[in-house]
DNA sequence: GGAAGAATGTGACAAAAGTCATAGACCAGG
DNA sequence: CCTGGTCTATGACTTTTGTCACATTCTTCC
């Protein structure tokens, strides 16, 4: 991990912090599809995303998984931070969508740097704020919106994050992530296709225009 | 606000921090029913609950409100912290259920103390962690559970928090907070009464036994 | 006590979402 | 090129939830 690479994705970090990160953290790589963390796992470190793309899910006791948000380079998992500090287990699951590289920072430094580097302190708080807000938006959608709206929002978010109008995903996967059923998603997608909003292919959805 | 009173509700705080709080913060009182914060409001301070009880809601653009969690003495509003630091507005609403007293800490100190007092730093992180977890539980319920389970959970939480088996609330209010409709809540409650789980009175529900 | 207003009960119906069954389309490996 | 597996399409049906209409009961206040 080069200094330039860290600086590129975390531009607010001060020089000394970047040096510290370079000296004391460890790089970990995950291939697409691999899990970064599992439900019930203990954290001994916090992870900053440098390369790739990570999907974060909430899992319930029956094994249902529910998509919460993406993590991109320059971001960090709030839960890994908070659980790390408190030495508690998580109830979330994170999965690499693309091949992913993370900076793994041991708990001890994460703590120490909070007092030492203002930029680190602000980064951590901003991470909480951003994830917190994302959870609130998620709650808005499942509490206040019907499935058709939620589906559109889901597609919009994916287009935005993937940077491509074509989302490579099956109806079943969407149904799982929205905690619905495949038939419902298929029907809604078909309706959207008739309205010219999407074009459906096998294992992928091309988004034409969303409201 | 006396030193003893602060220490009682925030036992982890070190002596110097309590002195600092006493010297630099301000006490604010709210009567039952009053709003502590509104959607769109800017924060210039963060609030620690000393006395009373506060309900925190999420509001959407159409004015629907959705109950998220309670705040009790010894707790703080994570959003007020995070928004305070970033000088952003909130999308949440907080309402005093009982007459409530809060310690209002100006933004500047909140920041300064993070580096200065380990106990403050841990308190802030723990606040985030706790609220974050509560949001996750909330998401679990609206994503994975049907209305009957959600209603039971809602009642259970209220009994727990109020410390009383009798919840003084109307069916309409519950419906609003769960984003449902009165008839649905009435029907489910009636069913629960037939099962001997609750006893219904006008404007109050006595919880007998929940699974 | 009577009237107005709030809270609750209830039946009928509509809409949304989930389930079931079945069939066709597409793809990869032999 | 055929075969088994995955993905998608679709109609029929059930369940859950939301909506509407209206009745009833309780409370407060004059």
GROMACS .gro file of C-alpha atoms (C1' of nucleotides) in nm:
model
  482
    1UNK     CA    1   0.000   0.000   0.000
    2UNK     CA    2   0.163   0.319  -0.115
    3UNK     CA    3   0.129   0.656   0.050
    4UNK     CA    4  -0.013   0.801  -0.272
    5UNK     CA    5  -0.275   0.533  -0.289
    6UNK     CA    6  -0.392   0.597   0.065
    7UNK     CA    7  -0.391   0.971   0.010
    8UNK     CA    8  -0.594   0.931  -0.306
    9UNK     CA    9  -0.881   0.753  -0.135
   10UNK     CA   10  -0.858   0.933   0.197
   11UNK     CA   11  -0.766   1.287   0.098
   12UNK     CA   12  -0.853   1.441   0.432
   13UNK     CA   13  -0.597   1.237   0.625
   14UNK     CA   14  -0.300   1.435   0.748
   15UNK     CA   15   0.052   1.331   0.655
   16UNK     CA   16   0.148   1.182   0.990
   17UNK     CA   17  -0.169   0.974   0.999
   18UNK     CA   18  -0.097   0.833   0.655
   19UNK     CA   19   0.255   0.744   0.767
   20UNK     CA   20   0.112   0.575   1.073
   21UNK     CA   21  -0.138   0.382   0.864
   22UNK     CA   22   0.135   0.273   0.627
   23UNK     CA   23   0.352   0.157   0.914
   24UNK     CA   24   0.097  -0.012   1.133
   25UNK     CA   25  -0.187  -0.146   0.924
   26UNK     CA   26  -0.217  -0.453   0.714
   27UNK     CA   27  -0.359  -0.495   0.366
   28UNK     CA   28  -0.614  -0.767   0.314
   29UNK     CA   29  -0.754  -0.879  -0.018
   30UNK     CA   30  -1.084  -1.044  -0.094
   31UNK     CA   31  -1.196  -1.191  -0.423
   32UNK     CA   32  -1.541  -1.114  -0.562
   33UNK     CA   33  -1.806  -1.307  -0.372
   34UNK     CA   34  -1.595  -1.358  -0.062
   35UNK     CA   35  -1.731  -1.256   0.278
   36UNK     CA   36  -1.546  -0.984   0.468
   37UNK     CA   37  -1.736  -1.049   0.784
   38UNK     CA   38  -1.998  -1.287   0.911
   39UNK     CA   39  -2.278  -1.261   1.160
   40UNK     CA   40  -2.151  -1.327   1.509
   41UNK     CA   41  -1.787  -1.264   1.430
   42UNK     CA   42  -1.561  -1.070   1.664
   43UNK     CA   43  -1.364  -0.779   1.531
   44UNK     CA   44  -1.003  -0.723   1.619
   45UNK     CA   45  -0.961  -0.451   1.363
   46UNK     CA   46  -1.150  -0.200   1.158
   47UNK     CA   47  -1.147  -0.194   0.780
   48UNK     CA   48  -1.109   0.088   0.532
   49UNK     CA   49  -1.200   0.011   0.173
   50UNK     CA   50  -0.924   0.101  -0.073
   51UNK     CA   51  -1.025  -0.088  -0.384
   52UNK     CA   52  -1.333  -0.272  -0.502
   53UNK     CA   53  -1.690  -0.276  -0.379
   54UNK     CA   54  -1.858  -0.426  -0.073
   55UNK     CA   55  -2.223  -0.499  -0.004
   56UNK     CA   56  -2.339  -0.488   0.356
   57UNK     CA   57  -2.636  -0.699   0.467
   58UNK     CA   58  -2.839  -0.736   0.779
   59UNK     CA   59  -2.911  -1.095   0.871
   60UNK     CA   60  -3.186  -1.218   1.098
   61UNK     CA   61  -3.189  -1.538   1.303
   62UNK     CA   62  -3.368  -1.733   1.030
   63UNK     CA   63  -3.093  -1.660   0.781
   64UNK     CA   64  -3.285  -1.396   0.586
   65UNK     CA   65  -3.051  -1.136   0.455
   66UNK     CA   66  -3.143  -0.782   0.380
   67UNK     CA   67  -2.933  -0.543   0.173
   68UNK     CA   68  -2.845  -0.225   0.362
   69UNK     CA   69  -2.581  -0.036   0.170
   70UNK     CA   70  -2.268  -0.042  -0.040
   71UNK     CA   71  -1.920   0.046   0.080
   72UNK     CA   72  -1.684   0.201  -0.170
   73UNK     CA   73  -1.317   0.302  -0.168
   74UNK     CA   74  -1.267   0.581   0.082
   75UNK     CA   75  -1.533   0.445   0.314
   76UNK     CA   76  -1.527   0.229   0.622
   77UNK     CA   77  -1.765  -0.002   0.796
   78UNK     CA   78  -1.916   0.180   1.092
   79UNK     CA   79  -2.009  -0.142   1.263
   80UNK     CA   80  -1.660  -0.281   1.250
   81UNK     CA   81  -1.542   0.037   1.420
   82UNK     CA   82  -1.799   0.041   1.687
   83UNK     CA   83  -1.784  -0.329   1.756
   84UNK     CA   84  -1.408  -0.321   1.756
   85UNK     CA   85  -1.402  -0.060   2.027
   86UNK     CA   86  -1.657  -0.242   2.238
   87UNK     CA   87  -1.534  -0.592   2.156
   88UNK     CA   88  -1.880  -0.707   2.061
   89UNK     CA   89  -2.012  -0.925   1.783
   90UNK     CA   90  -2.197  -0.801   1.479
   91UNK     CA   91  -2.526  -0.904   1.328
   92UNK     CA   92  -2.425  -0.800   0.983
   93UNK     CA   93  -2.266  -0.964   0.685
   94UNK     CA   94  -2.042  -0.799   0.428
   95UNK     CA   95  -1.959  -0.946   0.092
   96UNK     CA   96  -1.714  -0.831  -0.173
   97UNK     CA   97  -1.894  -0.760  -0.501
   98UNK     CA   98  -1.575  -0.693  -0.693
   99UNK     CA   99  -1.224  -0.796  -0.596
  100UNK     CA  100  -1.157  -0.580  -0.296
  101UNK     CA  101  -0.864  -0.446  -0.097
  102UNK     CA  102  -0.897  -0.313   0.253
  103UNK     CA  103  -0.669  -0.154   0.506
  104UNK     CA  104  -0.703  -0.345   0.829
  105UNK     CA  105  -0.627  -0.129   1.129
  106UNK     CA  106  -0.572  -0.294   1.465
  107UNK     CA  107  -0.809  -0.185   1.737
  108UNK     CA  108  -0.534  -0.033   1.950
  109UNK     CA  109  -0.435   0.226   1.690
  110UNK     CA  110  -0.788   0.313   1.595
  111UNK     CA  111  -0.834   0.415   1.955
  112UNK     CA  112  -0.503   0.597   1.990
  113UNK     CA  113  -0.546   0.798   1.671
  114UNK     CA  114  -0.881   0.937   1.780
  115UNK     CA  115  -0.697   1.160   2.021
  116UNK     CA  116  -0.391   1.209   1.807
  117UNK     CA  117  -0.527   1.299   1.463
  118UNK     CA  118  -0.814   1.536   1.411
  119UNK     CA  119  -0.864   1.408   1.058
  120UNK     CA  120  -0.901   1.054   1.186
  121UNK     CA  121  -1.150   1.166   1.448
  122UNK     CA  122  -1.357   1.343   1.186
  123UNK     CA  123  -1.335   1.049   0.951
  124UNK     CA  124  -1.469   0.813   1.215
  125UNK     CA  125  -1.755   1.045   1.308
  126UNK     CA  126  -1.836   1.105   0.943
  127UNK     CA  127  -1.844   0.731   0.888
  128UNK     CA  128  -2.099   0.693   1.165
  129UNK     CA  129  -2.304   0.981   1.039
  130UNK     CA  130  -2.309   0.854   0.683
  131UNK     CA  131  -2.401   0.497   0.776
  132UNK     CA  132  -2.657   0.619   1.025
  133UNK     CA  133  -2.819   0.831   0.757
  134UNK     CA  134  -2.818   0.542   0.516
  135UNK     CA  135  -2.995   0.327   0.771
  136UNK     CA  136  -3.255   0.599   0.815
  137UNK     CA  137  -3.316   0.611   0.442
  138UNK     CA  138  -3.346   0.234   0.441
  139UNK     CA  139  -3.602   0.255   0.721
  140UNK     CA  140  -3.795   0.520   0.529
  141UNK     CA  141  -3.823   0.290   0.237
  142UNK     CA  142  -3.932  -0.027   0.408
  143UNK     CA  143  -4.162   0.161   0.645
  144UNK     CA  144  -4.324   0.410   0.410
  145UNK     CA  145  -4.292   0.277   0.055
  146UNK     CA  146  -4.451  -0.006  -0.139
  147UNK     CA  147  -4.248  -0.269  -0.317
  148UNK     CA  148  -4.259  -0.102  -0.660
  149UNK     CA  149  -4.099   0.213  -0.525
  150UNK     CA  150  -3.848   0.016  -0.325
  151UNK     CA  151  -3.753  -0.178  -0.635
  152UNK     CA  152  -3.697   0.139  -0.835
  153UNK     CA  153  -3.486   0.282  -0.556
  154UNK     CA  154  -3.289  -0.040  -0.538
  155UNK     CA  155  -3.214  -0.029  -0.909
  156UNK     CA  156  -3.126   0.339  -0.899
  157UNK     CA  157  -2.882   0.284  -0.615
  158UNK     CA  158  -2.717  -0.003  -0.800
  159UNK     CA  159  -2.679   0.192  -1.123
  160UNK     CA  160  -2.528   0.478  -0.928
  161UNK     CA  161  -2.286   0.259  -0.736
  162UNK     CA  162  -2.186   0.027  -1.017
  163UNK     CA  163  -2.150   0.317  -1.256
  164UNK     CA  164  -2.328   0.117  -1.524
  165UNK     CA  165  -2.683   0.106  -1.657
  166UNK     CA  166  -2.663  -0.271  -1.672
  167UNK     CA  167  -2.704  -0.450  -1.342
  168UNK     CA  168  -2.591  -0.810  -1.352
  169UNK     CA  169  -2.836  -0.977  -1.116
  170UNK     CA  170  -3.120  -1.229  -1.116
  171UNK     CA  171  -3.475  -1.162  -1.002
  172UNK     CA  172  -3.427  -1.412  -0.721
  173UNK     CA  173  -3.130  -1.221  -0.582
  174UNK     CA  174  -3.322  -0.895  -0.583
  175UNK     CA  175  -3.613  -1.065  -0.408
  176UNK     CA  176  -3.379  -1.192  -0.138
  177UNK     CA  177  -3.218  -0.855  -0.085
  178UNK     CA  178  -3.552  -0.677  -0.062
  179UNK     CA  179  -3.697  -0.963   0.142
  180UNK     CA  180  -3.970  -1.031  -0.112
  181UNK     CA  181  -4.036  -1.320  -0.348
  182UNK     CA  182  -3.917  -1.379  -0.699
  183UNK     CA  183  -4.263  -1.376  -0.859
  184UNK     CA  184  -4.341  -1.036  -0.713
  185UNK     CA  185  -4.013  -0.890  -0.838
  186UNK     CA  186  -4.057  -1.049  -1.181
  187UNK     CA  187  -4.406  -0.903  -1.214
  188UNK     CA  188  -4.297  -0.557  -1.109
  189UNK     CA  189  -3.999  -0.567  -1.342
  190UNK     CA  190  -4.221  -0.676  -1.629
  191UNK     CA  191  -4.451  -0.382  -1.557
  192UNK     CA  192  -4.151  -0.149  -1.555
  193UNK     CA  193  -4.036  -0.294  -1.885
  194UNK     CA  194  -4.377  -0.223  -2.038
  195UNK     CA  195  -4.342   0.135  -1.917
  196UNK     CA  196  -4.005   0.156  -2.089
  197UNK     CA  197  -3.815   0.202  -1.766
  198UNK     CA  198  -3.594  -0.105  -1.798
  199UNK     CA  199  -3.497  -0.372  -2.045
  200UNK     CA  200  -3.483  -0.727  -1.910
  201UNK     CA  201  -3.228  -0.987  -2.006
  202UNK     CA  202  -3.140  -1.314  -1.848
  203UNK     CA  203  -2.932  -1.243  -1.538
  204UNK     CA  204  -2.917  -0.873  -1.600
  205UNK     CA  205  -3.133  -0.564  -1.607
  206UNK     CA  206  -3.065  -0.265  -1.824
  207UNK     CA  207  -3.197   0.051  -1.670
  208UNK     CA  208  -3.333   0.291  -1.933
  209UNK     CA  209  -3.495   0.565  -1.732
  210UNK     CA  210  -3.613   0.585  -1.373
  211UNK     CA  211  -3.832   0.861  -1.237
  212UNK     CA  212  -2.732   2.035   3.802
  213UNK     CA  213  -2.529   1.888   4.080
  214UNK     CA  214  -2.214   1.685   4.048
  215UNK     CA  215  -2.381   1.394   4.224
  216UNK     CA  216  -2.669   1.401   3.984
  217UNK     CA  217  -2.446   1.390   3.681
  218UNK     CA  218  -2.235   1.116   3.833
  219UNK     CA  219  -2.544   0.913   3.910
  220UNK     CA  220  -2.662   0.900   3.551
  221UNK     CA  221  -2.322   0.895   3.388
  222UNK     CA  222  -2.116   0.680   3.623
  223UNK     CA  223  -1.834   0.619   3.378
  224UNK     CA  224  -1.744   0.988   3.348
  225UNK     CA  225  -1.418   1.084   3.516
  226UNK     CA  226  -1.409   1.357   3.777
  227UNK     CA  227  -1.254   1.626   3.558
  228UNK     CA  228  -1.509   1.565   3.286
  229UNK     CA  229  -1.796   1.603   3.530
  230UNK     CA  230  -1.646   1.929   3.652
  231UNK     CA  231  -1.615   2.046   3.294
  232UNK     CA  232  -1.974   1.951   3.222
  233UNK     CA  233  -2.093   2.131   3.530
  234UNK     CA  234  -1.901   2.443   3.436
  235UNK     CA  235  -1.969   2.459   3.066
  236UNK     CA  236  -2.303   2.301   2.988
  237UNK     CA  237  -2.651   2.429   3.023
  238UNK     CA  238  -2.960   2.258   3.162
  239UNK     CA  239  -3.272   2.263   2.951
  240UNK     CA  240  -3.614   2.147   3.059
  241UNK     CA  241  -3.900   2.020   2.849
  242UNK     CA  242  -4.252   1.946   2.962
  243UNK     CA  243  -4.425   1.624   2.861
  244UNK     CA  244  -4.535   1.642   2.498
  245UNK     CA  245  -4.285   1.911   2.401
  246UNK     CA  246  -4.053   1.857   2.106
  247UNK     CA  247  -3.679   1.850   2.175
  248UNK     CA  248  -3.592   1.870   1.809
  249UNK     CA  249  -3.769   1.901   1.482
  250UNK     CA  250  -3.702   1.778   1.133
  251UNK     CA  251  -3.472   2.016   0.952
  252UNK     CA  252  -3.337   2.183   1.263
  253UNK     CA  253  -2.970   2.270   1.302
  254UNK     CA  254  -2.785   2.156   1.609
  255UNK     CA  255  -2.550   2.378   1.796
  256UNK     CA  256  -2.520   2.140   2.086
  257UNK     CA  257  -2.562   1.779   2.184
  258UNK     CA  258  -2.801   1.663   2.453
  259UNK     CA  259  -2.759   1.415   2.736
  260UNK     CA  260  -3.078   1.299   2.906
  261UNK     CA  261  -3.070   1.343   3.283
  262UNK     CA  262  -3.434   1.311   3.379
  263UNK     CA  263  -3.751   1.201   3.205
  264UNK     CA  264  -3.813   1.007   2.888
  265UNK     CA  265  -3.780   1.094   2.521
  266UNK     CA  266  -3.926   0.926   2.215
  267UNK     CA  267  -3.734   0.954   1.890
  268UNK     CA  268  -3.918   0.939   1.557
  269UNK     CA  269  -3.821   0.927   1.195
  270UNK     CA  270  -4.028   1.156   0.974
  271UNK     CA  271  -4.071   1.132   0.601
  272UNK     CA  272  -4.150   1.413   0.360
  273UNK     CA  273  -4.524   1.346   0.376
  274UNK     CA  274  -4.529   1.400   0.749
  275UNK     CA  275  -4.557   1.032   0.843
  276UNK     CA  276  -4.378   0.967   1.164
  277UNK     CA  277  -4.228   0.638   1.264
  278UNK     CA  278  -4.120   0.547   1.616
  279UNK     CA  279  -3.757   0.444   1.636
  280UNK     CA  280  -3.649   0.428   1.998
  281UNK     CA  281  -3.666   0.571   2.346
  282UNK     CA  282  -3.395   0.776   2.514
  283UNK     CA  283  -3.361   0.746   2.889
  284UNK     CA  284  -3.152   0.916   3.155
  285UNK     CA  285  -2.786   0.834   3.096
  286UNK     CA  286  -2.831   0.826   2.721
  287UNK     CA  287  -2.772   1.072   2.443
  288UNK     CA  288  -2.905   1.131   2.098
  289UNK     CA  289  -2.654   0.997   1.849
  290UNK     CA  290  -2.791   1.213   1.572
  291UNK     CA  291  -2.754   1.533   1.766
  292UNK     CA  292  -2.391   1.442   1.817
  293UNK     CA  293  -2.315   1.353   1.466
  294UNK     CA  294  -2.510   1.639   1.315
  295UNK     CA  295  -2.357   1.880   1.560
  296UNK     CA  296  -2.007   1.786   1.451
  297UNK     CA  297  -2.091   1.810   1.084
  298UNK     CA  298  -2.327   2.107   1.116
  299UNK     CA  299  -2.600   1.931   0.925
  300UNK     CA  300  -2.973   1.910   0.970
  301UNK     CA  301  -3.160   1.611   1.103
  302UNK     CA  302  -3.452   1.418   0.963
  303UNK     CA  303  -3.569   1.306   1.301
  304UNK     CA  304  -3.808   1.434   1.561
  305UNK     CA  305  -3.774   1.386   1.936
  306UNK     CA  306  -4.056   1.436   2.183
  307UNK     CA  307  -4.056   1.436   2.561
  308UNK     CA  308  -4.291   1.168   2.696
  309UNK     CA  309  -4.245   1.271   3.056
  310UNK     CA  310  -4.114   1.602   3.184
  311UNK     CA  311  -3.752   1.591   3.082
  312UNK     CA  312  -3.422   1.753   3.174
  313UNK     CA  313  -3.122   1.746   2.947
  314UNK     CA  314  -2.766   1.865   2.966
  315UNK     CA  315  -2.697   2.073   2.659
  316UNK     CA  316  -2.331   2.064   2.565
  317UNK     CA  317  -2.201   2.318   2.315
  318UNK     CA  318  -2.048   2.171   2.005
  319UNK     CA  319  -1.703   2.311   2.079
  320UNK     CA  320  -1.660   2.119   2.404
  321UNK     CA  321  -1.802   1.799   2.266
  322UNK     CA  322  -1.520   1.808   2.016
  323UNK     CA  323  -1.250   1.910   2.260
  324UNK     CA  324  -1.340   1.648   2.519
  325UNK     CA  325  -1.309   1.366   2.267
  326UNK     CA  326  -0.934   1.405   2.284
  327UNK     CA  327  -0.919   1.507   2.647
  328UNK     CA  328  -1.136   1.251   2.827
  329UNK     CA  329  -1.123   0.883   2.751
  330UNK     CA  330  -1.456   0.830   2.926
  331UNK     CA  331  -1.622   1.089   2.702
  332UNK     CA  332  -1.477   0.930   2.394
  333UNK     CA  333  -1.609   0.591   2.499
  334UNK     CA  334  -1.945   0.736   2.588
  335UNK     CA  335  -1.983   0.890   2.244
  336UNK     CA  336  -1.882   0.572   2.067
  337UNK     CA  337  -2.109   0.366   2.287
  338UNK     CA  338  -2.395   0.604   2.206
  339UNK     CA  339  -2.341   0.548   1.838
  340UNK     CA  340  -2.313   0.176   1.880
  341UNK     CA  341  -2.629   0.151   2.088
  342UNK     CA  342  -2.840   0.367   1.855
  343UNK     CA  343  -2.699   0.192   1.551
  344UNK     CA  344  -2.796  -0.145   1.699
  345UNK     CA  345  -3.143  -0.018   1.781
  346UNK     CA  346  -3.188   0.094   1.423
  347UNK     CA  347  -3.081  -0.249   1.306
  348UNK     CA  348  -3.336  -0.414   1.532
  349UNK     CA  349  -3.598  -0.173   1.399
  350UNK     CA  350  -3.504  -0.269   1.045
  351UNK     CA  351  -3.527  -0.637   1.134
  352UNK     CA  352  -3.878  -0.589   1.251
  353UNK     CA  353  -4.020  -0.389   0.966
  354UNK     CA  354  -3.832  -0.596   0.709
  355UNK     CA  355  -3.882  -0.945   0.844
  356UNK     CA  356  -4.186  -0.942   1.071
  357UNK     CA  357  -4.560  -0.914   1.020
  358UNK     CA  358  -4.770  -0.656   1.195
  359UNK     CA  359  -4.883  -0.884   1.480
  360UNK     CA  360  -4.524  -0.954   1.583
  361UNK     CA  361  -4.430  -0.591   1.545
  362UNK     CA  362  -4.719  -0.490   1.766
  363UNK     CA  363  -4.616  -0.735   2.037
  364UNK     CA  364  -4.259  -0.609   2.018
  365UNK     CA  365  -4.381  -0.253   2.039
  366UNK     CA  366  -4.583  -0.328   2.350
  367UNK     CA  367  -4.299  -0.521   2.507
  368UNK     CA  368  -4.058  -0.234   2.450
  369UNK     CA  369  -4.299   0.014   2.601
  370UNK     CA  370  -4.363  -0.197   2.910
  371UNK     CA  371  -3.990  -0.233   2.955
  372UNK     CA  372  -3.918   0.135   2.912
  373UNK     CA  373  -4.211   0.273   3.106
  374UNK     CA  374  -4.155   0.020   3.384
  375UNK     CA  375  -4.529  -0.042   3.398
  376UNK     CA  376  -4.760  -0.306   3.257
  377UNK     CA  377  -5.012  -0.039   3.171
  378UNK     CA  378  -4.937   0.161   2.858
  379UNK     CA  379  -5.137   0.482   2.832
  380UNK     CA  380  -5.191   0.509   2.457
  381UNK     CA  381  -5.469   0.497   2.200
  382UNK     CA  382  -5.493   0.254   1.910
  383UNK     CA  383  -5.460   0.544   1.671
  384UNK     CA  384  -5.129   0.651   1.821
  385UNK     CA  385  -4.989   0.301   1.794
  386UNK     CA  386  -5.104   0.282   1.434
  387UNK     CA  387  -4.923   0.607   1.357
  388UNK     CA  388  -4.603   0.497   1.522
  389UNK     CA  389  -4.602   0.163   1.344
  390UNK     CA  390  -4.717   0.327   1.023
  391UNK     CA  391  -5.031   0.116   1.005
  392UNK     CA  392  -5.401   0.200   1.042
  393UNK     CA  393  -5.621   0.209   1.348
  394UNK     CA  394  -5.854  -0.069   1.239
  395UNK     CA  395  -5.566  -0.309   1.189
  396UNK     CA  396  -5.420  -0.234   1.532
  397UNK     CA  397  -5.764  -0.260   1.695
  398UNK     CA  398  -5.823  -0.599   1.536
  399UNK     CA  399  -5.484  -0.734   1.636
  400UNK     CA  400  -5.523  -0.605   1.990
  401UNK     CA  401  -5.865  -0.764   2.016
  402UNK     CA  402  -5.715  -1.093   1.905
  403UNK     CA  403  -5.442  -1.056   2.165
  404UNK     CA  404  -5.702  -0.985   2.429
  405UNK     CA  405  -5.887  -1.305   2.338
  406UNK     CA  406  -5.561  -1.491   2.380
  407UNK     CA  407  -5.524  -1.337   2.725
  408UNK     CA  408  -5.211  -1.144   2.632
  409UNK     CA  409  -5.349  -0.799   2.706
  410UNK     CA  410  -5.644  -0.629   2.865
  411UNK     CA  411  -5.789  -0.333   2.677
  412UNK     CA  412  -5.920  -0.018   2.832
  413UNK     CA  413  -6.003   0.313   2.681
  414UNK     CA  414  -5.675   0.498   2.618
  415UNK     CA  415  -5.464   0.234   2.779
  416UNK     CA  416  -5.349  -0.122   2.734
  417UNK     CA  417  -5.263  -0.351   3.019
  418UNK     CA  418  -5.008  -0.608   2.918
  419UNK     CA  419  -5.070  -0.944   3.087
  420UNK     CA  420  -4.824  -1.176   2.923
  421UNK     CA  421  -4.630  -1.157   2.600
  422UNK     CA  422  -4.446  -1.448   2.446
  423DG     C1'  423  -7.869   1.467   3.189
  424DG     C1'  424  -7.776   1.567   2.715
  425DA     C1'  425  -7.465   1.683   2.343
  426DA     C1'  426  -7.028   1.674   2.123
  427DG     C1'  427  -6.616   1.458   2.055
  428DA     C1'  428  -6.297   1.099   2.100
  429DA     C1'  429  -6.201   0.607   2.111
  430DT     C1'  430  -6.319   0.163   1.988
  431DG     C1'  431  -6.571  -0.239   1.743
  432DT     C1'  432  -6.698  -0.455   1.325
  433DG     C1'  433  -6.844  -0.604   0.867
  434DA     C1'  434  -6.760  -0.553   0.379
  435DC     C1'  435  -6.456  -0.476   0.046
  436DA     C1'  436  -6.007  -0.347  -0.216
  437DA     C1'  437  -5.528  -0.376  -0.290
  438DA     C1'  438  -5.078  -0.557  -0.227
  439DA     C1'  439  -4.793  -0.916  -0.159
  440DG     C1'  440  -4.690  -1.400  -0.097
  441DT     C1'  441  -4.760  -1.887  -0.256
  442DC     C1'  442  -4.836  -2.265  -0.568
  443DA     C1'  443  -4.827  -2.489  -0.993
  444DT     C1'  444  -4.672  -2.520  -1.433
  445DA     C1'  445  -4.451  -2.408  -1.857
  446DG     C1'  446  -4.128  -2.214  -2.154
  447DA     C1'  447  -3.661  -2.005  -2.243
  448DC     C1'  448  -3.186  -2.014  -2.206
  449DC     C1'  449  -2.729  -2.199  -2.103
  450DA     C1'  450  -2.339  -2.516  -2.013
  451DG     C1'  451  -2.131  -2.962  -2.028
  452DG     C1'  452  -2.109  -3.388  -2.210
  453DC     C1'  453  -2.748  -3.150  -3.016
  454DC     C1'  454  -2.961  -3.302  -2.617
  455DT     C1'  455  -3.013  -3.282  -2.138
  456DG     C1'  456  -3.029  -3.111  -1.675
  457DG     C1'  457  -3.025  -2.702  -1.432
  458DT     C1'  458  -3.123  -2.226  -1.381
  459DC     C1'  459  -3.395  -1.836  -1.489
  460DT     C1'  460  -3.814  -1.621  -1.619
  461DA     C1'  461  -4.336  -1.588  -1.721
  462DT     C1'  462  -4.789  -1.634  -1.579
  463DG     C1'  463  -5.247  -1.761  -1.400
  464DA     C1'  464  -5.495  -1.888  -0.989
  465DC     C1'  465  -5.542  -1.850  -0.531
  466DT     C1'  466  -5.461  -1.713  -0.018
  467DT     C1'  467  -5.326  -1.408   0.328
  468DT     C1'  468  -5.232  -0.979   0.507
  469DT     C1'  469  -5.305  -0.523   0.530
  470DG     C1'  470  -5.545  -0.105   0.427
  471DT     C1'  471  -5.989   0.146   0.349
  472DC     C1'  472  -6.467   0.272   0.407
  473DA     C1'  473  -6.885   0.301   0.642
  474DC     C1'  474  -7.119   0.300   1.035
  475DA     C1'  475  -7.242   0.164   1.511
  476DT     C1'  476  -7.133   0.186   1.984
  477DT     C1'  477  -6.928   0.332   2.402
  478DC     C1'  478  -6.698   0.639   2.697
  479DT     C1'  479  -6.579   1.114   2.859
  480DT     C1'  480  -6.613   1.586   2.923
  481DC     C1'  481  -6.835   1.991   2.967
  482DC     C1'  482  -7.220   2.280   2.975
   0.00000   0.00000   0.00000
